[in-house]
Coordinates of C-alpha atoms and ligand atoms in Angstrom, one line a residue:
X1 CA 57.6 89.0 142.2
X2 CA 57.3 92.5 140.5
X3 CA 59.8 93.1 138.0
X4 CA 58.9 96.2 137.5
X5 CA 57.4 99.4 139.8
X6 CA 56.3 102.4 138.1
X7 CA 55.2 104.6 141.3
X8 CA 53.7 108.0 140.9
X9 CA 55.9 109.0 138.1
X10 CA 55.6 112.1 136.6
X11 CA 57.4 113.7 133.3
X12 CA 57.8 117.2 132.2
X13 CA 59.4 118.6 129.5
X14 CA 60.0 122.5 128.7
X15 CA 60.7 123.8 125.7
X16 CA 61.0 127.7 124.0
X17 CA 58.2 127.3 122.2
X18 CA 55.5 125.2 124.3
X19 CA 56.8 126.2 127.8
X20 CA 56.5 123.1 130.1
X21 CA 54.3 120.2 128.9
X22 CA 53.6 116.9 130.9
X23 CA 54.1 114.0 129.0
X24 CA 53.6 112.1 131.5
X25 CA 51.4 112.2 135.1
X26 CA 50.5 110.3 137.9
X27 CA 51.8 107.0 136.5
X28 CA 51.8 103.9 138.6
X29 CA 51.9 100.3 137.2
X30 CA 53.6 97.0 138.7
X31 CA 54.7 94.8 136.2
X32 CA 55.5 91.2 136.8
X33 CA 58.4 88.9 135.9
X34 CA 57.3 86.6 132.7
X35 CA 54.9 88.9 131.6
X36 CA 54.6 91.0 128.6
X37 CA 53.2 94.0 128.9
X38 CA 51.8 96.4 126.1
X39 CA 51.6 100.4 126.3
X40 CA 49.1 101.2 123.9
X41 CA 47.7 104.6 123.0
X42 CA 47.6 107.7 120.0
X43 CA 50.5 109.3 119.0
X44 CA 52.0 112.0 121.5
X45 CA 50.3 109.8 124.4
X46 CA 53.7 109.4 126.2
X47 CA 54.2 105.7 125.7
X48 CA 58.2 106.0 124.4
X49 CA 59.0 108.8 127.2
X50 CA 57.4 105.8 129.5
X51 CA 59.6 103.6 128.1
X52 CA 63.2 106.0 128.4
X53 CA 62.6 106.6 131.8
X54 CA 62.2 102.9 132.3
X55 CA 65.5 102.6 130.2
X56 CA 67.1 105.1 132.1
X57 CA 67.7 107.7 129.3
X58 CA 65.4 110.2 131.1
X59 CA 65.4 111.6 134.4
X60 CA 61.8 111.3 136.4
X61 CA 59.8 115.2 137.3
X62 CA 58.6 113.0 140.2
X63 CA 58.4 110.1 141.6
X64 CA 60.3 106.2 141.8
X65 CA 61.1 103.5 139.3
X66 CA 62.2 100.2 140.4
X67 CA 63.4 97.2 139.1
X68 CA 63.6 93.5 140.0
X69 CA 63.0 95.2 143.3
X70 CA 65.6 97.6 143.8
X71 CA 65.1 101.7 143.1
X72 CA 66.9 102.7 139.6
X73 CA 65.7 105.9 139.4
X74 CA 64.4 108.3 142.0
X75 CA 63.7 112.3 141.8
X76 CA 63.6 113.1 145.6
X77 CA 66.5 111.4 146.4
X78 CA 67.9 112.2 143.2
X79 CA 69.1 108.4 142.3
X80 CA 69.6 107.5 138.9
X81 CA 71.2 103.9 137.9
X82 CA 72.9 104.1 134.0
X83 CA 71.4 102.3 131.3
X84 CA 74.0 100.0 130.9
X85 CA 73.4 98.7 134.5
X86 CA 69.7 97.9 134.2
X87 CA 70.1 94.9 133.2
X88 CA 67.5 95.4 130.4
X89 CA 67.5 94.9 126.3
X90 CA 66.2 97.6 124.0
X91 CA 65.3 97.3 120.6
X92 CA 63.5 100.6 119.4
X93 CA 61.7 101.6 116.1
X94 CA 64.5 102.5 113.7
X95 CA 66.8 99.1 113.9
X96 CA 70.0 101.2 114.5
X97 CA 72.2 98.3 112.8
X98 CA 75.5 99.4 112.5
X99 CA 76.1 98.9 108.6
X100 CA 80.1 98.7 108.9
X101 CA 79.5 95.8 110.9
X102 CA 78.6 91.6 109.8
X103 CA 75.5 90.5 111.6
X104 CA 78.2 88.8 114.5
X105 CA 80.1 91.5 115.5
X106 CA 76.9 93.6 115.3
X107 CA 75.3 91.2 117.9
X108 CA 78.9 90.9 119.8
X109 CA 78.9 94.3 120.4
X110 CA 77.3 94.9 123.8
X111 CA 79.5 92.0 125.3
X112 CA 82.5 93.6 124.0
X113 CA 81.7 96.9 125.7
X114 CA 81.2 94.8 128.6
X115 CA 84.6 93.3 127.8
X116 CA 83.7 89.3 128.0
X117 CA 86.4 86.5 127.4
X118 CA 86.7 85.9 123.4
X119 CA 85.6 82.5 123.4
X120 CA 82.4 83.5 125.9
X121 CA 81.5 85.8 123.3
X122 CA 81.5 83.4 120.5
X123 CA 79.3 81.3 122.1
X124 CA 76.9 83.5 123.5
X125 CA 76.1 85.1 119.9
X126 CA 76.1 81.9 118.4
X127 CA 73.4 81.1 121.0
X128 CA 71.5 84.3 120.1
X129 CA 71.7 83.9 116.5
X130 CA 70.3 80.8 116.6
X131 CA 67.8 81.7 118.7
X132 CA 67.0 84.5 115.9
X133 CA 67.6 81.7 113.0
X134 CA 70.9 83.6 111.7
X135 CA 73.1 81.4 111.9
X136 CA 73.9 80.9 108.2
X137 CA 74.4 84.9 107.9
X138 CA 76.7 85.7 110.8
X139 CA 79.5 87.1 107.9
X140 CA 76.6 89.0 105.8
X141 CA 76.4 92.6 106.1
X142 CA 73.2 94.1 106.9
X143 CA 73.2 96.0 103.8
X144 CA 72.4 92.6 102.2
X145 CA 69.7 91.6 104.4
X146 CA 66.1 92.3 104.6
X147 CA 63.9 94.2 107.0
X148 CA 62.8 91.1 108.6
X149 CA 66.4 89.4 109.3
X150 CA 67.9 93.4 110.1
X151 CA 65.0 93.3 112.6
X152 CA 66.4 89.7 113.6
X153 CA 70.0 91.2 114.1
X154 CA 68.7 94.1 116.9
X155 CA 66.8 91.3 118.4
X156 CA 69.6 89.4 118.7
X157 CA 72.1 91.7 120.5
X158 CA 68.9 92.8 122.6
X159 CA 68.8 89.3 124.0
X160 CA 72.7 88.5 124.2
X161 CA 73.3 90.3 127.1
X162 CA 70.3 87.4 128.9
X163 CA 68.2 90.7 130.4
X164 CA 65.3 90.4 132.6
X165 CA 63.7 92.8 130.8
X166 CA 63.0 93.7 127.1
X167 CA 61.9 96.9 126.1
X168 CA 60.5 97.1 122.6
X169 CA 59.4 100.7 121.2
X170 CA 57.4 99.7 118.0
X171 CA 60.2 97.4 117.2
X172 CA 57.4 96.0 113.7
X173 CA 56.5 98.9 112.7
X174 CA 59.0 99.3 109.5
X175 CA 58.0 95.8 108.6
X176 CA 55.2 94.3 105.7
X177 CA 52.6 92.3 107.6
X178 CA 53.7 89.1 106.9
X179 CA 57.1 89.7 108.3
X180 CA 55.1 91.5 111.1
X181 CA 53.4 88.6 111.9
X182 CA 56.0 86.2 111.8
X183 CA 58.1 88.3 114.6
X184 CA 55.2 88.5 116.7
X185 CA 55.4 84.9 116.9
X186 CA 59.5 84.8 117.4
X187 CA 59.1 87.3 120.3
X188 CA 56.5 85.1 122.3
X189 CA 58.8 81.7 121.2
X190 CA 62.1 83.8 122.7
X191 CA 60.0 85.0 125.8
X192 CA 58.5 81.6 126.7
X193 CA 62.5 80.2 126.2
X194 CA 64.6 83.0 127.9
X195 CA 61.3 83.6 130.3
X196 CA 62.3 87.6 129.7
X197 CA 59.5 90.2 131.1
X198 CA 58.5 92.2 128.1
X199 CA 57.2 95.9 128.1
X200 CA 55.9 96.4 124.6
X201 CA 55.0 99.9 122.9
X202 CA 52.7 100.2 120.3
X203 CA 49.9 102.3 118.6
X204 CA 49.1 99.0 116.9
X205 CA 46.0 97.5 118.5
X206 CA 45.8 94.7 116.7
X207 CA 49.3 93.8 118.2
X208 CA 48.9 94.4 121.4
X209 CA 46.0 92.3 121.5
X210 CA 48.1 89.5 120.2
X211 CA 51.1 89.7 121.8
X212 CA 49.9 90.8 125.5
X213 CA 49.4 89.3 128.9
X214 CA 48.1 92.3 129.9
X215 CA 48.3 95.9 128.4
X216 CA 47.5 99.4 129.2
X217 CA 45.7 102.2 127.5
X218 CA 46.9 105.3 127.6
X219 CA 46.2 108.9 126.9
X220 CA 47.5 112.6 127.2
X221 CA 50.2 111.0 129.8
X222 CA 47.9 109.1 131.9
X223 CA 46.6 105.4 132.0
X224 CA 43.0 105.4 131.7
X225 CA 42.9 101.6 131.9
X226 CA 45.0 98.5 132.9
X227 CA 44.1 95.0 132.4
X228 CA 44.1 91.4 130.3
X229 CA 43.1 91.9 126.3
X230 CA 40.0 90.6 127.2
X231 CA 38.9 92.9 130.1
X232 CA 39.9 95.6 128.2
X233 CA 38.0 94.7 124.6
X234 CA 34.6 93.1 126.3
X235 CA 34.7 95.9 129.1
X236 CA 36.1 99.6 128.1
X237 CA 36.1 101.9 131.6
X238 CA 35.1 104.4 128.9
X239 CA 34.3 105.8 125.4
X240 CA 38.3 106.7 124.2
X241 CA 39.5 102.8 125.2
X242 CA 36.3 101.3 123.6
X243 CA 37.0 103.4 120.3
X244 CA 40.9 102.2 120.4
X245 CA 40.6 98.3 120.8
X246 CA 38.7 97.5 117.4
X247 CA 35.8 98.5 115.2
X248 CA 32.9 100.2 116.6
X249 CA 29.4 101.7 115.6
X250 CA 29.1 104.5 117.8
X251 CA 24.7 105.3 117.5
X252 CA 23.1 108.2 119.6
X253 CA 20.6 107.4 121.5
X254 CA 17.5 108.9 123.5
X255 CA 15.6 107.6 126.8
X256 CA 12.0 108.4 126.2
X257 CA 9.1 106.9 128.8
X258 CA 11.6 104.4 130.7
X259 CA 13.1 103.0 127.0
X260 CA 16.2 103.8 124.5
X261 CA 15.7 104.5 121.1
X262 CA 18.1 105.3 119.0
X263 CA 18.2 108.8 117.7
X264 CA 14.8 109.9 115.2
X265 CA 13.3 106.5 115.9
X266 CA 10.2 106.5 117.8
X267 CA 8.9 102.6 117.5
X268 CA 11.7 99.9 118.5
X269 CA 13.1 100.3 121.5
X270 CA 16.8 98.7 121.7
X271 CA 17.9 96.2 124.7
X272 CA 18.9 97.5 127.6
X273 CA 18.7 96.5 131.2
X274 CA 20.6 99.5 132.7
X275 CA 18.3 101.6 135.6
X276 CA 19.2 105.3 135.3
X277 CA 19.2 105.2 131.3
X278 CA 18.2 108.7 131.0
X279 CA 22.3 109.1 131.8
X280 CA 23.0 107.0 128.0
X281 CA 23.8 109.2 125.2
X282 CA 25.6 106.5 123.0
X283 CA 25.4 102.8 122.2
X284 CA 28.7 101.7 121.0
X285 CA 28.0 97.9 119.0
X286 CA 31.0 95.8 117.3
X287 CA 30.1 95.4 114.0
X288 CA 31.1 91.6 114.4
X289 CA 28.2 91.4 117.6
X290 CA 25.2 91.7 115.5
X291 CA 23.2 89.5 114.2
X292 CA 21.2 89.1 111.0
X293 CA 17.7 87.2 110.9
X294 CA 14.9 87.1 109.5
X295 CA 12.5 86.5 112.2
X296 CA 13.1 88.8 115.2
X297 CA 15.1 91.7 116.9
X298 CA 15.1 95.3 115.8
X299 CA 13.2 95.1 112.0
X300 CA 15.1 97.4 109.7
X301 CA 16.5 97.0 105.9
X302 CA 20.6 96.5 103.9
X303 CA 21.5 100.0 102.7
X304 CA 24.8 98.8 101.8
X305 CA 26.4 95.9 101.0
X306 CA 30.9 95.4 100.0
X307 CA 31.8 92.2 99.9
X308 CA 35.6 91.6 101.4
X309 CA 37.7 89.1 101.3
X310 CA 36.9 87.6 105.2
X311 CA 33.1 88.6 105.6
X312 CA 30.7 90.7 103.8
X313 CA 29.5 94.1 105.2
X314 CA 26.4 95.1 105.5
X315 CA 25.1 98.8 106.5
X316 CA 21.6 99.0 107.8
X317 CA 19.7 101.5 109.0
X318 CA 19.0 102.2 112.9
X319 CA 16.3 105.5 113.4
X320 CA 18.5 108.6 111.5
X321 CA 21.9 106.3 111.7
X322 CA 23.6 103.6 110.2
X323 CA 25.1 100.8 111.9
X324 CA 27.8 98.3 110.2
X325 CA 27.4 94.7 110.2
X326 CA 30.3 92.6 109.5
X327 CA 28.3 88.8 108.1
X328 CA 30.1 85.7 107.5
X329 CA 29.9 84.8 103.3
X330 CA 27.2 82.3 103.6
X331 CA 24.4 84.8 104.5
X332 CA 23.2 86.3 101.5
X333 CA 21.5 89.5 101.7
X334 CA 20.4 92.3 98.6
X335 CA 20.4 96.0 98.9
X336 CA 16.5 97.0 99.9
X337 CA 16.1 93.8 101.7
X338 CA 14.2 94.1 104.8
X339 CA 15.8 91.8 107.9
X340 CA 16.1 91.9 112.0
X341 CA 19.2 92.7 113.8
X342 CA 20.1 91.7 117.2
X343 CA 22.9 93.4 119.0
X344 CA 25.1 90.9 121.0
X345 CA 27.1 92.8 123.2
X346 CA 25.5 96.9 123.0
X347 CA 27.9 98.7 125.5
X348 CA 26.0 102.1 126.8
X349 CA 27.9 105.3 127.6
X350 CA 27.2 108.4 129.3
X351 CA 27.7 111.6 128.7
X352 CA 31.1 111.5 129.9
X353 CA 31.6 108.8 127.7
X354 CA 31.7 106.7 130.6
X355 CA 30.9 102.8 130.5
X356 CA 27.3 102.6 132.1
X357 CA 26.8 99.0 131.1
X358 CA 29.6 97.5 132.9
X359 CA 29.6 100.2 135.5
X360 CA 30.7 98.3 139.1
Ligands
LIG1 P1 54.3 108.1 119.3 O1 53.3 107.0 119.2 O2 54.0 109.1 118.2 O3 55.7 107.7 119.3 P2 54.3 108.5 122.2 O4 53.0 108.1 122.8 O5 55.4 107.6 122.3 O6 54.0 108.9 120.7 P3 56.0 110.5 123.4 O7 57.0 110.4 122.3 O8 56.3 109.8 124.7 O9 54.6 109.9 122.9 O10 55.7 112.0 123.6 C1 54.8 112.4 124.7 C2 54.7 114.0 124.7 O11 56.0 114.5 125.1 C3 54.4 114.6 123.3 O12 53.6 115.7 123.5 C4 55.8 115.0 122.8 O13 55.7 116.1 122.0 C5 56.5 115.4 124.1 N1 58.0 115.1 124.1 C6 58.6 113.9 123.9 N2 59.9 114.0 123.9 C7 60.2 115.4 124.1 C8 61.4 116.1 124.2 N3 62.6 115.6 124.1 N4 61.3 117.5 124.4 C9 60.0 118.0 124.5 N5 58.9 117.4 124.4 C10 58.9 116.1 124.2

């Protein structure tokens, strides 16, 4: 089932000073129940007004939302269900825990808006404090607490209210990495228990790669591509989404007498089997897919070498350019040394920055 519909949605905002800008356009994404989903794009992309309209605290320019199957927001027929009965849980960037308040009656809160029975209450928080492992500071205040566990306590009252759907806006973003990563892993552990679908927002692609089912890439309001972490880091529609998910050398290159080169080299073709190459203007290469040798593959020579604490990097030369090579410890290589590359996975675009490699 489809737990969530975005169809054709459109948002507009006017102020004094811009006049009318669309944040965001011609949005339309199915989302289904179990999964969790990541927004991912730069800052100013639209991925948080996304997520408010989903919430319900903004109205649509256009278009339908609906979830669990049934239409909670609608512009032409001018329907709008509240938050409060969307049946979702929200935990956004800043924690917004209420410091007056010990950790229980902070995650009590929503079920006594909704006024629940005493003793329900008390068990239901319980069960999400445990679930969040804060049992043992139900009485502390979150003054008292750190990041981590006042990240813990929005969780907590986001999942007390058993939603179908969790929204989280950048909900790691305050925290150090460790803590980061550890929350990752509670998010997935509560979402495999409470089998919650999850719509995650993040400029983090690192995160989203790790914590998705699927995600989308985003930009200037519009999706510019939709699919598994995978699809989207072995096979970028384009330039912008290869560029966002991960390291890349980005080498100009010229078609001369049916070959590539790359730019100011005249003797080593690169590997290509793309037809209509005289379209390529870029190769775009991982620096973890290429390979050092000394026996065969594009002959060149270590510019560069900075050793790091997970693999050494090596810069060589390619025609006027320099790509980066990220090698694992073992293989020693000097400054000035000549070697062969080979490129694993090069990825060709056009000059619409347009994937002609895995072009249907
Ligand atoms: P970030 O990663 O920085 O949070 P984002 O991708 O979530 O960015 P949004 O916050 O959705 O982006 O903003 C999308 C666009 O809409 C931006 O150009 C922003 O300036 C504009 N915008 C957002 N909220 C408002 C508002 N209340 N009034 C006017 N413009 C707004």
């Amino acid at each position: 089932m489809n737990q969530i519909e975005l169809i054709n949605v459109r948002k507009d905002y006017t102020t004094k000073t811009l006049g009318t800008v669309t944040a965001v356009n011609n949005f339309n994404l199915t989302i289904k129940k179990g999964e969790c989903f990541s927004f991912l794009g730069p800052s100013g992309c639209g991925k948080t007004t996304t997520l408010r309209m989903l919430a319900g605290f903004e109205d649509l320019s256009e278009g339908e939302i609906r979830l669990e199957g049934k239409v909670v927001s609608n512009k032409a027929k001018n329907l709008y269900v509240p938050p409060e009965h969307r049946n979702l849980g929200m935990v956004f960037q800043a924690f917004a825990v209420w410091p007056h308040l010990n950790v229980f009656d902070n995650v009590a809160f929503p079920l006594q808006v909704q006024k629940r029975p005493k003793a329900e209450i008390e068990e239901r928080v319980n069960l999400a404090l445990k679930q969040t492992n804060l049992l043992d500071q139900a009485k502390v205040f979150p003054s008292d607490l750190s990041g981590g566990e006042q990240q813990r306590i929005a969780l907590a009252r986001s999942i007390v209210v058993n939603p179908g759907i969790l929204l989280l806006d950048e909900p790691l973003s305050n925290l150090d990495p460790k803590l980061r990563e550890s929350m990752r892993f509670e998010i997935k552990r509560l979402q495999k228990e409470y089998n919650f679908t999850i719509v995650f927002v993040t400029h983090d692609q690192s995160e989203a790669l790790a914590l998705s089912d699927r995600l989308l890439v985003m930009n200037k309001g519009e999706i510019i591509q939709i699919g598994t972490p995978q699809e989207l880091y072995n096979k970028p529609v384009s330039l912008f989404v290869h560029n966002f998910l991960g390291e890349s050398n980005f080498t100009k290159v010229e078609y001369r007498d049916g070959k590539v080169y790359a730019d100011g080299d005249t003797t080593q073709p690169l590997p290509c089997d793309i037809k209509h190459m005289d379209k390529a203007v870029k190769l775009a290469t991982r620096p973890s897919e290429i390979e050092i040798n000394h026996e065969s593959g594009i002959k060149t020579k270590i510019t560069k070498r900075i050793i790091l604490s997970e693999y050494t990097e090596y810069y060589v030369s390619l025609g006027t350019q320099e790509l980066k090579i990220q090698a694992p410890h073992h293989q020693v290589l000097a400054v000035g040394d000549e070697c062969y590359i080979r490129l694993v996975n090069p990825v060709y675009y056009d000059a619409e920055e347009r994937n002609l490699t895995h072009a249907e």
